[in-house]
PDB file of C-alpha atoms and ligand atoms in Angstrom:
ATOM      1  CA  UNK T 267      -9.218 -24.772  -7.381  1.00  0.00           C
ATOM      2  CA  UNK T 268      -6.330 -21.863  -6.720  1.00  0.00           C
ATOM      3  CA  UNK T 269      -7.357 -18.342  -8.945  1.00  0.00           C
ATOM      4  CA  UNK T 270      -4.703 -15.456  -8.109  1.00  0.00           C
ATOM      5  CA  UNK T 271      -5.938 -11.793  -8.382  1.00  0.00           C
ATOM      6  CA  UNK T 272      -3.714  -9.243  -9.966  1.00  0.00           C
ATOM      7  CA  UNK T 273      -4.039  -5.830 -10.783  1.00  0.00           C
ATOM      8  CA  UNK T 274      -3.641  -2.161  -9.015  1.00  0.00           C
ATOM      9  CA  UNK T 275      -5.809  -1.298  -6.566  1.00  0.00           C
ATOM     10  CA  UNK T 276      -9.288  -0.502  -7.189  1.00  0.00           C
ATOM     11  CA  UNK T 277      -9.008  -2.193 -10.482  1.00  0.00           C
ATOM     12  CA  UNK T 278     -12.108  -4.972  -8.786  1.00  0.00           C
ATOM     13  CA  UNK T 279     -10.396  -7.425  -8.090  1.00  0.00           C
ATOM     14  CA  UNK T 280     -12.338  -7.777  -4.716  1.00  0.00           C
ATOM     15  CA  UNK T 281     -15.737  -7.209  -6.457  1.00  0.00           C
ATOM     16  CA  UNK T 282     -14.526 -10.344  -9.507  1.00  0.00           C
ATOM     17  CA  UNK T 283     -13.412 -12.561  -6.985  1.00  0.00           C
ATOM     18  CA  UNK T 284     -16.614 -12.182  -4.827  1.00  0.00           C
ATOM     19  CA  UNK T 285     -18.757 -13.293  -8.078  1.00  0.00           C
ATOM     20  CA  UNK T 286     -16.291 -15.729  -9.172  1.00  0.00           C
ATOM     21  CA  UNK T 287     -15.931 -17.438  -5.824  1.00  0.00           C
ATOM     22  CA  UNK T 288     -20.115 -17.970  -5.577  1.00  0.00           C
ATOM     23  CA  UNK T 289     -19.933 -18.915 -10.015  1.00  0.00           C
ATOM     24  CA  UNK T 290     -17.597 -21.225  -8.978  1.00  0.00           C
ATOM     25  CA  UNK T 291     -18.053 -22.358  -5.534  1.00  0.00           C
ATOM     26  CA  UNK T 292     -14.102 -22.051  -4.317  1.00  0.00           C
ATOM     27  CA  UNK T 293     -14.367 -19.705  -1.080  1.00  0.00           C
ATOM     28  CA  UNK T 294     -12.820 -16.339  -1.392  1.00  0.00           C
ATOM     29  CA  UNK T 295      -9.193 -14.868   0.230  1.00  0.00           C
ATOM     30  CA  UNK T 296      -8.565 -11.281   0.449  1.00  0.00           C
ATOM     31  CA  UNK T 297      -5.444 -10.458   2.460  1.00  0.00           C
ATOM     32  CA  UNK T 298      -6.740  -6.849   2.381  1.00  0.00           C
ATOM     33  CA  UNK T 299     -10.014  -8.224   4.567  1.00  0.00           C
ATOM     34  CA  UNK T 300      -7.874  -9.763   7.058  1.00  0.00           C
ATOM     35  CA  UNK T 301      -6.052  -7.055   7.593  1.00  0.00           C
ATOM     36  CA  UNK T 302      -9.008  -4.610   8.775  1.00  0.00           C
ATOM     37  CA  UNK T 303     -11.013  -7.494  10.658  1.00  0.00           C
ATOM     38  CA  UNK T 304      -7.532  -7.553  12.541  1.00  0.00           C
ATOM     39  CA  UNK T 305      -6.814  -4.297  12.533  1.00  0.00           C
ATOM     40  CA  UNK T 306     -10.966  -3.744  13.439  1.00  0.00           C
ATOM     41  CA  UNK T 307     -10.304  -6.399  16.582  1.00  0.00           C
ATOM     42  CA  UNK T 308      -7.137  -4.862  17.666  1.00  0.00           C
ATOM     43  CA  UNK T 309      -5.255  -7.973  17.264  1.00  0.00           C
ATOM     44  CA  UNK T 310      -1.515  -7.532  17.899  1.00  0.00           C
ATOM     45  CA  UNK T 311      -1.258  -8.454  13.679  1.00  0.00           C
ATOM     46  CA  UNK T 312      -3.893  -5.675  13.536  1.00  0.00           C
ATOM     47  CA  UNK T 313      -1.911  -3.008  15.683  1.00  0.00           C
ATOM     48  CA  UNK T 314       1.356  -3.175  13.388  1.00  0.00           C
ATOM     49  CA  UNK T 315      -0.867  -4.020   9.896  1.00  0.00           C
ATOM     50  CA  UNK T 316      -2.528  -0.680  10.342  1.00  0.00           C
ATOM     51  CA  UNK T 317       1.098   1.487  10.620  1.00  0.00           C
ATOM     52  CA  UNK T 318       1.853   0.040   7.124  1.00  0.00           C
ATOM     53  CA  UNK T 319      -1.990  -0.183   5.735  1.00  0.00           C
ATOM     54  CA  UNK T 320      -2.501   3.851   6.779  1.00  0.00           C
ATOM     55  CA  UNK T 321       0.105   5.109   4.707  1.00  0.00           C
ATOM     56  CA  UNK T 322      -0.930   3.215   1.647  1.00  0.00           C
ATOM     57  CA  UNK T 323       2.554   0.889   2.456  1.00  0.00           C
ATOM     58  CA  UNK T 324       2.575  -3.011   2.096  1.00  0.00           C
ATOM     59  CA  UNK T 325       2.990  -5.018   5.122  1.00  0.00           C
ATOM     60  CA  UNK T 326       6.324  -6.954   5.271  1.00  0.00           C
ATOM     61  CA  UNK T 327       6.429 -10.114   3.460  1.00  0.00           C
ATOM     62  CA  UNK T 328       7.032 -12.319   6.116  1.00  0.00           C
ATOM     63  CA  UNK T 329       3.775 -11.220   8.786  1.00  0.00           C
ATOM     64  CA  UNK T 330       2.057 -11.044   5.321  1.00  0.00           C
ATOM     65  CA  UNK T 331       3.427 -15.149   3.901  1.00  0.00           C
ATOM     66  CA  UNK T 332       2.675 -16.421   7.605  1.00  0.00           C
ATOM     67  CA  UNK T 333      -1.096 -15.229   7.902  1.00  0.00           C
ATOM     68  CA  UNK T 334      -1.963 -16.012   4.599  1.00  0.00           C
ATOM     69  CA  UNK T 335      -0.236 -19.583   4.639  1.00  0.00           C
ATOM     70  CA  UNK T 336      -2.158 -20.362   8.055  1.00  0.00           C
ATOM     71  CA  UNK T 337      -5.154 -19.495   6.358  1.00  0.00           C
ATOM     72  CA  UNK T 338      -5.038 -21.844   3.455  1.00  0.00           C
ATOM     73  CA  UNK T 339      -4.308 -24.689   5.968  1.00  0.00           C
ATOM     74  CA  UNK T 340      -7.393 -24.093   6.874  1.00  0.00           C
ATOM     75  CA  UNK T 341     -10.250 -26.603   6.244  1.00  0.00           C
ATOM     76  CA  UNK T 342     -12.304 -24.857   3.845  1.00  0.00           C
ATOM     77  CA  UNK T 343      -9.623 -23.369   1.687  1.00  0.00           C
ATOM     78  CA  UNK T 344      -8.642 -27.050   1.301  1.00  0.00           C
ATOM     79  CA  UNK T 345     -10.224 -27.363  -2.278  1.00  0.00           C
ATOM     80  CA  UNK T 346      -9.089 -24.275  -3.209  1.00  0.00           C
ATOM     81  CA  UNK T 347      -9.002 -20.616  -2.461  1.00  0.00           C
ATOM     82  CA  UNK T 348      -9.506 -17.092  -4.828  1.00  0.00           C
ATOM     83  CA  UNK T 349      -6.363 -15.046  -4.028  1.00  0.00           C
ATOM     84  CA  UNK T 350      -7.660 -11.484  -3.868  1.00  0.00           C
ATOM     85  CA  UNK T 351      -4.078  -9.194  -2.595  1.00  0.00           C
ATOM     86  CA  UNK T 352      -1.385 -12.236  -2.616  1.00  0.00           C
ATOM     87  CA  UNK T 353       0.820 -12.361  -3.495  1.00  0.00           C
ATOM     88  CA  UNK T 354       2.060  -8.666  -4.118  1.00  0.00           C
ATOM     89  CA  UNK T 355       5.372  -9.150  -4.331  1.00  0.00           C
ATOM     90  CA  UNK T 356       7.923 -11.786  -5.878  1.00  0.00           C
ATOM     91  CA  UNK T 357       9.042 -12.596  -2.208  1.00  0.00           C
ATOM     92  CA  UNK T 358       5.182 -14.008  -1.630  1.00  0.00           C
ATOM     93  CA  UNK T 359       5.157 -15.625  -4.592  1.00  0.00           C
ATOM     94  CA  UNK T 360       7.902 -17.501  -4.837  1.00  0.00           C
ATOM     95  CA  UNK T 361       6.450 -18.576  -0.878  1.00  0.00           C
ATOM     96  CA  UNK T 362       3.256 -19.594  -2.312  1.00  0.00           C
ATOM     97  CA  UNK T 363       4.663 -21.678  -5.174  1.00  0.00           C
ATOM     98  CA  UNK T 364       6.173 -23.503  -2.325  1.00  0.00           C
ATOM     99  CA  UNK T 365       3.756 -24.130   0.098  1.00  0.00           C
ATOM    100  CA  UNK T 366       1.203 -25.427  -3.440  1.00  0.00           C
ATOM    101  CA  UNK T 367       4.601 -27.355  -4.754  1.00  0.00           C
ATOM    102  CA  UNK T 368       4.598 -29.320  -1.571  1.00  0.00           C
ATOM    103  CA  UNK T 369       1.312 -30.071  -1.873  1.00  0.00           C
ATOM    104  CA  UNK T 370       1.437 -30.953  -5.423  1.00  0.00           C
ATOM    105  CA  UNK T 371      -1.382 -28.126  -6.489  1.00  0.00           C
ATOM    106  CA  UNK T 372      -1.403 -25.758  -9.579  1.00  0.00           C
ATOM    107  CA  UNK T 373      -2.024 -22.663 -10.519  1.00  0.00           C
ATOM    108  CA  UNK T 374      -5.415 -22.566 -12.460  1.00  0.00           C
ATOM    109  CA  UNK T 375      -5.467 -18.735 -13.327  1.00  0.00           C
ATOM    110  CA  UNK T 376      -3.525 -15.992 -13.277  1.00  0.00           C
ATOM    111  CA  UNK T 377      -6.167 -13.120 -13.637  1.00  0.00           C
ATOM    112  CA  UNK T 378      -5.002  -9.912 -13.946  1.00  0.00           C
ATOM    113  CA  UNK T 379      -7.146  -6.578 -14.355  1.00  0.00           C
ATOM    114  CA  UNK T 380      -6.197  -3.585 -15.976  1.00  0.00           C
ATOM    115  CA  UNK T 381      -7.377   0.028 -15.682  1.00  0.00           C
ATOM    116  CA  UNK T 382      -6.782   3.429 -16.739  1.00  0.00           C
ATOM    117  CA  UNK T 383      -4.836   5.687 -13.933  1.00  0.00           C
ATOM    118  CA  UNK T 384      -6.971   8.744 -13.698  1.00  0.00           C
ATOM    119  CA  UNK T 385      -9.885   6.186 -13.207  1.00  0.00           C
ATOM    120  CA  UNK T 386      -8.611   3.850 -10.641  1.00  0.00           C
ATOM    121  CA  UNK T 387      -8.214   7.564  -8.705  1.00  0.00           C
ATOM    122  CA  UNK T 388     -11.957   8.710  -9.405  1.00  0.00           C
ATOM    123  CA  UNK T 389     -12.394   5.300  -8.184  1.00  0.00           C
ATOM    124  CA  UNK T 390     -11.060   5.185  -4.782  1.00  0.00           C
ATOM    125  CA  UNK T 391     -12.418   8.334  -4.033  1.00  0.00           C
ATOM    126  CA  UNK T 392     -15.857   7.700  -4.641  1.00  0.00           C
ATOM    127  CA  UNK T 393     -15.687   3.990  -3.043  1.00  0.00           C
ATOM    128  CA  UNK T 394     -17.194   3.387   0.012  1.00  0.00           C
ATOM    129  CA  UNK T 395     -17.238  -0.032   1.623  1.00  0.00           C
ATOM    130  CA  UNK T 396     -20.284  -2.142   4.297  1.00  0.00           C
ATOM    131  CA  UNK T 397     -18.359  -1.211   7.716  1.00  0.00           C
ATOM    132  CA  UNK T 398     -20.409  -5.327   8.737  1.00  0.00           C
ATOM    133  CA  UNK T 399     -17.337  -7.487   8.208  1.00  0.00           C
ATOM    134  CA  UNK T 400     -19.242 -10.374   7.245  1.00  0.00           C
ATOM    135  CA  UNK T 401     -20.893  -8.272   4.430  1.00  0.00           C
ATOM    136  CA  UNK T 402     -18.528  -6.183   2.984  1.00  0.00           C
ATOM    137  CA  UNK T 403     -20.532  -5.129   0.060  1.00  0.00           C
ATOM    138  CA  UNK T 404     -18.946  -1.998  -2.158  1.00  0.00           C
ATOM    139  CA  UNK T 405     -19.926   0.896  -3.479  1.00  0.00           C
ATOM    140  CA  UNK T 406     -20.328   4.059  -5.319  1.00  0.00           C
ATOM    141  CA  UNK T 407     -20.866   7.168  -4.760  1.00  0.00           C
ATOM    142  CA  UNK T 408     -21.353   7.759  -8.147  1.00  0.00           C
ATOM    143  CA  UNK T 409     -21.940   4.817  -9.813  1.00  0.00           C
ATOM    144  CA  UNK T 410     -24.082   2.474  -7.440  1.00  0.00           C
ATOM    145  CA  UNK T 411     -24.660   3.896  -4.177  1.00  0.00           C
ATOM    146  CA  UNK T 412     -26.504   2.200  -1.744  1.00  0.00           C
ATOM    147  CA  UNK T 413     -30.686   3.239  -1.528  1.00  0.00           C
ATOM    148  CA  UNK T 414     -30.402   5.095   1.559  1.00  0.00           C
ATOM    149  CA  UNK T 415     -27.143   7.263   2.222  1.00  0.00           C
ATOM    150  CA  UNK T 416     -24.391   5.705   4.367  1.00  0.00           C
ATOM    151  CA  UNK T 417     -26.820   2.408   4.863  1.00  0.00           C
ATOM    152  CA  UNK T 418     -25.899  -0.654   3.084  1.00  0.00           C
ATOM    153  CA  UNK T 419     -28.632  -2.081   0.906  1.00  0.00           C
ATOM    154  CA  UNK T 420     -28.166  -5.338   1.894  1.00  0.00           C
ATOM    155  CA  UNK T 421     -27.606  -6.108   5.674  1.00  0.00           C
ATOM    156  CA  UNK T 422     -28.244  -2.357   7.042  1.00  0.00           C
ATOM    157  CA  UNK T 423     -24.902  -1.219   9.178  1.00  0.00           C
ATOM    158  CA  UNK T 424     -23.831   1.853   7.885  1.00  0.00           C
ATOM    159  CA  UNK T 425     -21.251   2.363   5.109  1.00  0.00           C
ATOM    160  CA  UNK T 426     -17.961   3.638   5.502  1.00  0.00           C
ATOM    161  CA  UNK T 427     -14.948   5.298   3.449  1.00  0.00           C
ATOM    162  CA  UNK T 428     -11.941   3.169   4.320  1.00  0.00           C
ATOM    163  CA  UNK T 429      -9.041   4.834   5.403  1.00  0.00           C
ATOM    164  CA  UNK T 430      -6.627   4.139   2.856  1.00  0.00           C
ATOM    165  CA  UNK T 431      -8.995   5.288   0.071  1.00  0.00           C
ATOM    166  CA  UNK T 432      -8.020   8.785  -0.387  1.00  0.00           C
ATOM    167  CA  UNK T 433      -5.409  10.671  -2.669  1.00  0.00           C
ATOM    168  CA  UNK T 434      -2.431  10.273  -1.074  1.00  0.00           C
ATOM    169  CA  UNK T 435      -2.512   7.380   0.060  1.00  0.00           C
ATOM    170  CA  UNK T 436      -3.590   5.874  -3.770  1.00  0.00           C
ATOM    171  CA  UNK T 437      -0.899   7.923  -4.910  1.00  0.00           C
ATOM    172  CA  UNK T 438       1.449   5.396  -2.273  1.00  0.00           C
ATOM    173  CA  UNK T 439      -0.205   2.537  -3.250  1.00  0.00           C
ATOM    174  CA  UNK T 440      -0.076   2.565  -6.914  1.00  0.00           C
ATOM    175  CA  UNK T 441       3.653   3.950  -6.874  1.00  0.00           C
ATOM    176  CA  UNK T 442       4.098   0.742  -4.464  1.00  0.00           C
ATOM    177  CA  UNK T 443       2.010  -1.692  -6.886  1.00  0.00           C
ATOM    178  CA  UNK T 444       4.242  -0.798  -9.870  1.00  0.00           C
ATOM    179  CA  UNK T 445       7.380  -1.318  -8.227  1.00  0.00           C
ATOM    180  CA  UNK T 446       6.488  -4.543  -6.294  1.00  0.00           C
ATOM    181  CA  UNK T 447       3.493  -6.038  -7.517  1.00  0.00           C
ATOM    182  CA  UNK T 448       3.736  -5.589 -11.648  1.00  0.00           C
ATOM    183  CA  UNK T 449       6.797  -7.776 -11.816  1.00  0.00           C
ATOM    184  CA  UNK T 450       4.279 -10.773 -11.332  1.00  0.00           C
ATOM    185  CA  UNK T 451       2.562 -10.117 -14.390  1.00  0.00           C
ATOM    186  CA  UNK T 452       5.798 -11.122 -15.784  1.00  0.00           C
ATOM    187  CA  UNK T 453       6.470 -14.006 -13.649  1.00  0.00           C
ATOM    188  CA  UNK T 454       2.647 -15.391 -14.206  1.00  0.00           C
ATOM    189  CA  UNK T 455       2.847 -14.903 -17.447  1.00  0.00           C
ATOM    190  CA  UNK T 456       6.331 -17.160 -18.210  1.00  0.00           C
ATOM    191  CA  UNK T 457       4.495 -19.925 -16.560  1.00  0.00           C
ATOM    192  CA  UNK T 458       2.014 -19.987 -18.625  1.00  0.00           C
ATOM    193  CA  UNK T 459      -0.973 -19.412 -16.257  1.00  0.00           C
ATOM    194  CA  UNK T 460      -1.909 -15.607 -16.677  1.00  0.00           C
ATOM    195  CA  UNK T 461      -4.830 -13.745 -18.643  1.00  0.00           C
ATOM    196  CA  UNK T 462      -5.108 -10.372 -18.647  1.00  0.00           C
ATOM    197  CA  UNK T 463      -9.007  -7.882 -18.581  1.00  0.00           C
ATOM    198  CA  UNK T 464      -9.126  -4.910 -19.062  1.00  0.00           C
ATOM    199  CA  UNK T 465     -12.079  -3.384 -16.898  1.00  0.00           C
ATOM    200  CA  UNK T 466     -13.249   0.130 -17.250  1.00  0.00           C
ATOM    201  CA  UNK T 467     -15.845   2.519 -17.703  1.00  0.00           C
ATOM    202  CA  UNK T 468     -14.602   3.396 -20.691  1.00  0.00           C
ATOM    203  CA  UNK T 469     -15.177   0.230 -22.733  1.00  0.00           C
ATOM    204  CA  UNK T 470     -18.417  -0.200 -20.305  1.00  0.00           C
ATOM    205  CA  UNK T 471     -16.118  -3.122 -19.216  1.00  0.00           C
ATOM    206  CA  UNK T 472     -16.688  -3.160 -15.349  1.00  0.00           C
ATOM    207  CA  UNK T 473     -15.461  -5.917 -12.993  1.00  0.00           C
ATOM    208  CA  UNK T 474     -18.934  -7.815 -13.318  1.00  0.00           C
ATOM    209  CA  UNK T 475     -18.660  -8.421 -16.854  1.00  0.00           C
ATOM    210  CA  UNK T 476     -14.853  -9.768 -16.614  1.00  0.00           C
ATOM    211  CA  UNK T 477     -16.067 -12.167 -13.739  1.00  0.00           C
ATOM    212  CA  UNK T 478     -19.000 -13.645 -15.927  1.00  0.00           C
ATOM    213  CA  UNK T 479     -16.906 -14.205 -18.940  1.00  0.00           C
ATOM    214  CA  UNK T 480     -14.245 -15.452 -16.462  1.00  0.00           C
ATOM    215  CA  UNK T 481     -16.403 -18.087 -14.936  1.00  0.00           C
ATOM    216  CA  UNK T 482     -17.865 -19.157 -17.994  1.00  0.00           C
ATOM    217  CA  UNK T 483     -14.164 -19.828 -19.433  1.00  0.00           C
ATOM    218  CA  UNK T 484     -13.452 -22.362 -16.147  1.00  0.00           C
ATOM    219  CA  UNK T 485     -17.243 -23.996 -15.904  1.00  0.00           C
ATOM    220  CA  UNK T 486     -16.187 -24.958 -19.096  1.00  0.00           C
ATOM    221  CA  UNK T 487     -12.843 -26.645 -18.476  1.00  0.00           C
TER     222      UNK T 487
HETATM  223  P1  LIG Z1474      -6.271  -2.694  -2.965  1.00  0.00           P
HETATM  224  O1  LIG Z1474      -6.510  -3.725  -3.541  1.00  0.00           O
HETATM  225  O2  LIG Z1474      -7.548  -1.239  -2.927  1.00  0.00           O
HETATM  226  O3  LIG Z1474      -5.388  -1.879  -2.753  1.00  0.00           O
HETATM  227  P2  LIG Z1474      -7.007  -4.551  -0.061  1.00  0.00           P
HETATM  228  O4  LIG Z1474      -7.705  -4.848   0.283  1.00  0.00           O
HETATM  229  O5  LIG Z1474      -6.065  -5.790  -1.293  1.00  0.00           O
HETATM  230  O6  LIG Z1474      -6.507  -2.715  -1.694  1.00  0.00           O
HETATM  231  O7  LIG Z1474      -5.593  -3.788   0.425  1.00  0.00           O
HETATM  232  C1  LIG Z1474      -5.409  -2.843   1.515  1.00  0.00           C
HETATM  233  C2  LIG Z1474      -3.930  -3.055   1.981  1.00  0.00           C
HETATM  234  O8  LIG Z1474      -3.865  -3.974   2.535  1.00  0.00           O
HETATM  235  C3  LIG Z1474      -2.899  -2.368   0.997  1.00  0.00           C
HETATM  236  O9  LIG Z1474      -2.810  -1.243   0.585  1.00  0.00           O
HETATM  237  C4  LIG Z1474      -1.696  -3.170   1.514  1.00  0.00           C
HETATM  238  O10 LIG Z1474      -1.455  -2.348   2.539  1.00  0.00           O
HETATM  239  C5  LIG Z1474      -2.601  -4.061   2.654  1.00  0.00           C
HETATM  240  N1  LIG Z1474      -1.813  -5.292   1.401  1.00  0.00           N
HETATM  241  C6  LIG Z1474      -3.258  -6.239   1.542  1.00  0.00           C
HETATM  242  N2  LIG Z1474      -2.756  -7.179   0.670  1.00  0.00           N
HETATM  243  C7  LIG Z1474      -1.117  -7.016   0.787  1.00  0.00           C
HETATM  244  C8  LIG Z1474      -0.267  -8.378   1.011  1.00  0.00           C
HETATM  245  N3  LIG Z1474      -0.177  -9.113  -0.130  1.00  0.00           N
HETATM  246  N4  LIG Z1474       1.068  -7.615   1.201  1.00  0.00           N
HETATM  247  C9  LIG Z1474       1.242  -6.936   1.841  1.00  0.00           C
HETATM  248  N5  LIG Z1474       0.409  -5.553   1.916  1.00  0.00           N
HETATM  249  C10 LIG Z1474      -0.546  -6.711   1.289  1.00  0.00           C
HETATM  250 ZN1  LIG Z1475     -23.884  -4.964   4.535  1.00  0.00          ZN
END
């Protein structure tokens, strides 16, 4: 099963992908997490990617495509994956199409999450993440803080702010999103695989609500 998560930064892609991954028993493959793992391990890829990521820019297509294709060829993703953060540009989507066509795999769903822009900015500056790469639990200082400040409820590791979660970088990320990633909404709509869901405090519909509905829908299929 191939599910693609689409949506601006901090719309809840990671949260939804993680719930869907557990409910559908399909691994979550997050490009952001893969990059951050490489950054913390100071690999060649990580050192290069950090230059782009810390400023809120996208990592070049070629590097990103190679990283993901390599990961999709590993054993645990042979029955599918929930792609969280990939593709993010038309060339990335075309490369993925080619990879899937060669293996005769179809995309089951492209789940496009939308959130009002002021909520996105608010969410980003209050977002915190567990620094343990095996845990990565996401918190929010306002809506969902850890029980003990700065400490992960689940694993006891330090809870930190991502380097690119500041007002400056989020504005760049949003600009990049509308220019480079938003065209994918049309791209996948034309293929007939797009589902759009709003995630917003205003309508009291958060990522977990969307994830439960979508999981039900996909399990019934
Ligand atoms: P968010 O969805 O909140 O922006 P991610 O964790 O998905 O966060 O991504 C963090 C950063 O990693 C992005 O801002 C970008 O710099 C880089 N990145 C992630 N996925 C891609 C991709 N598919 N192509 C290029 N860069 C990417
Ligand atoms: Zn943790």
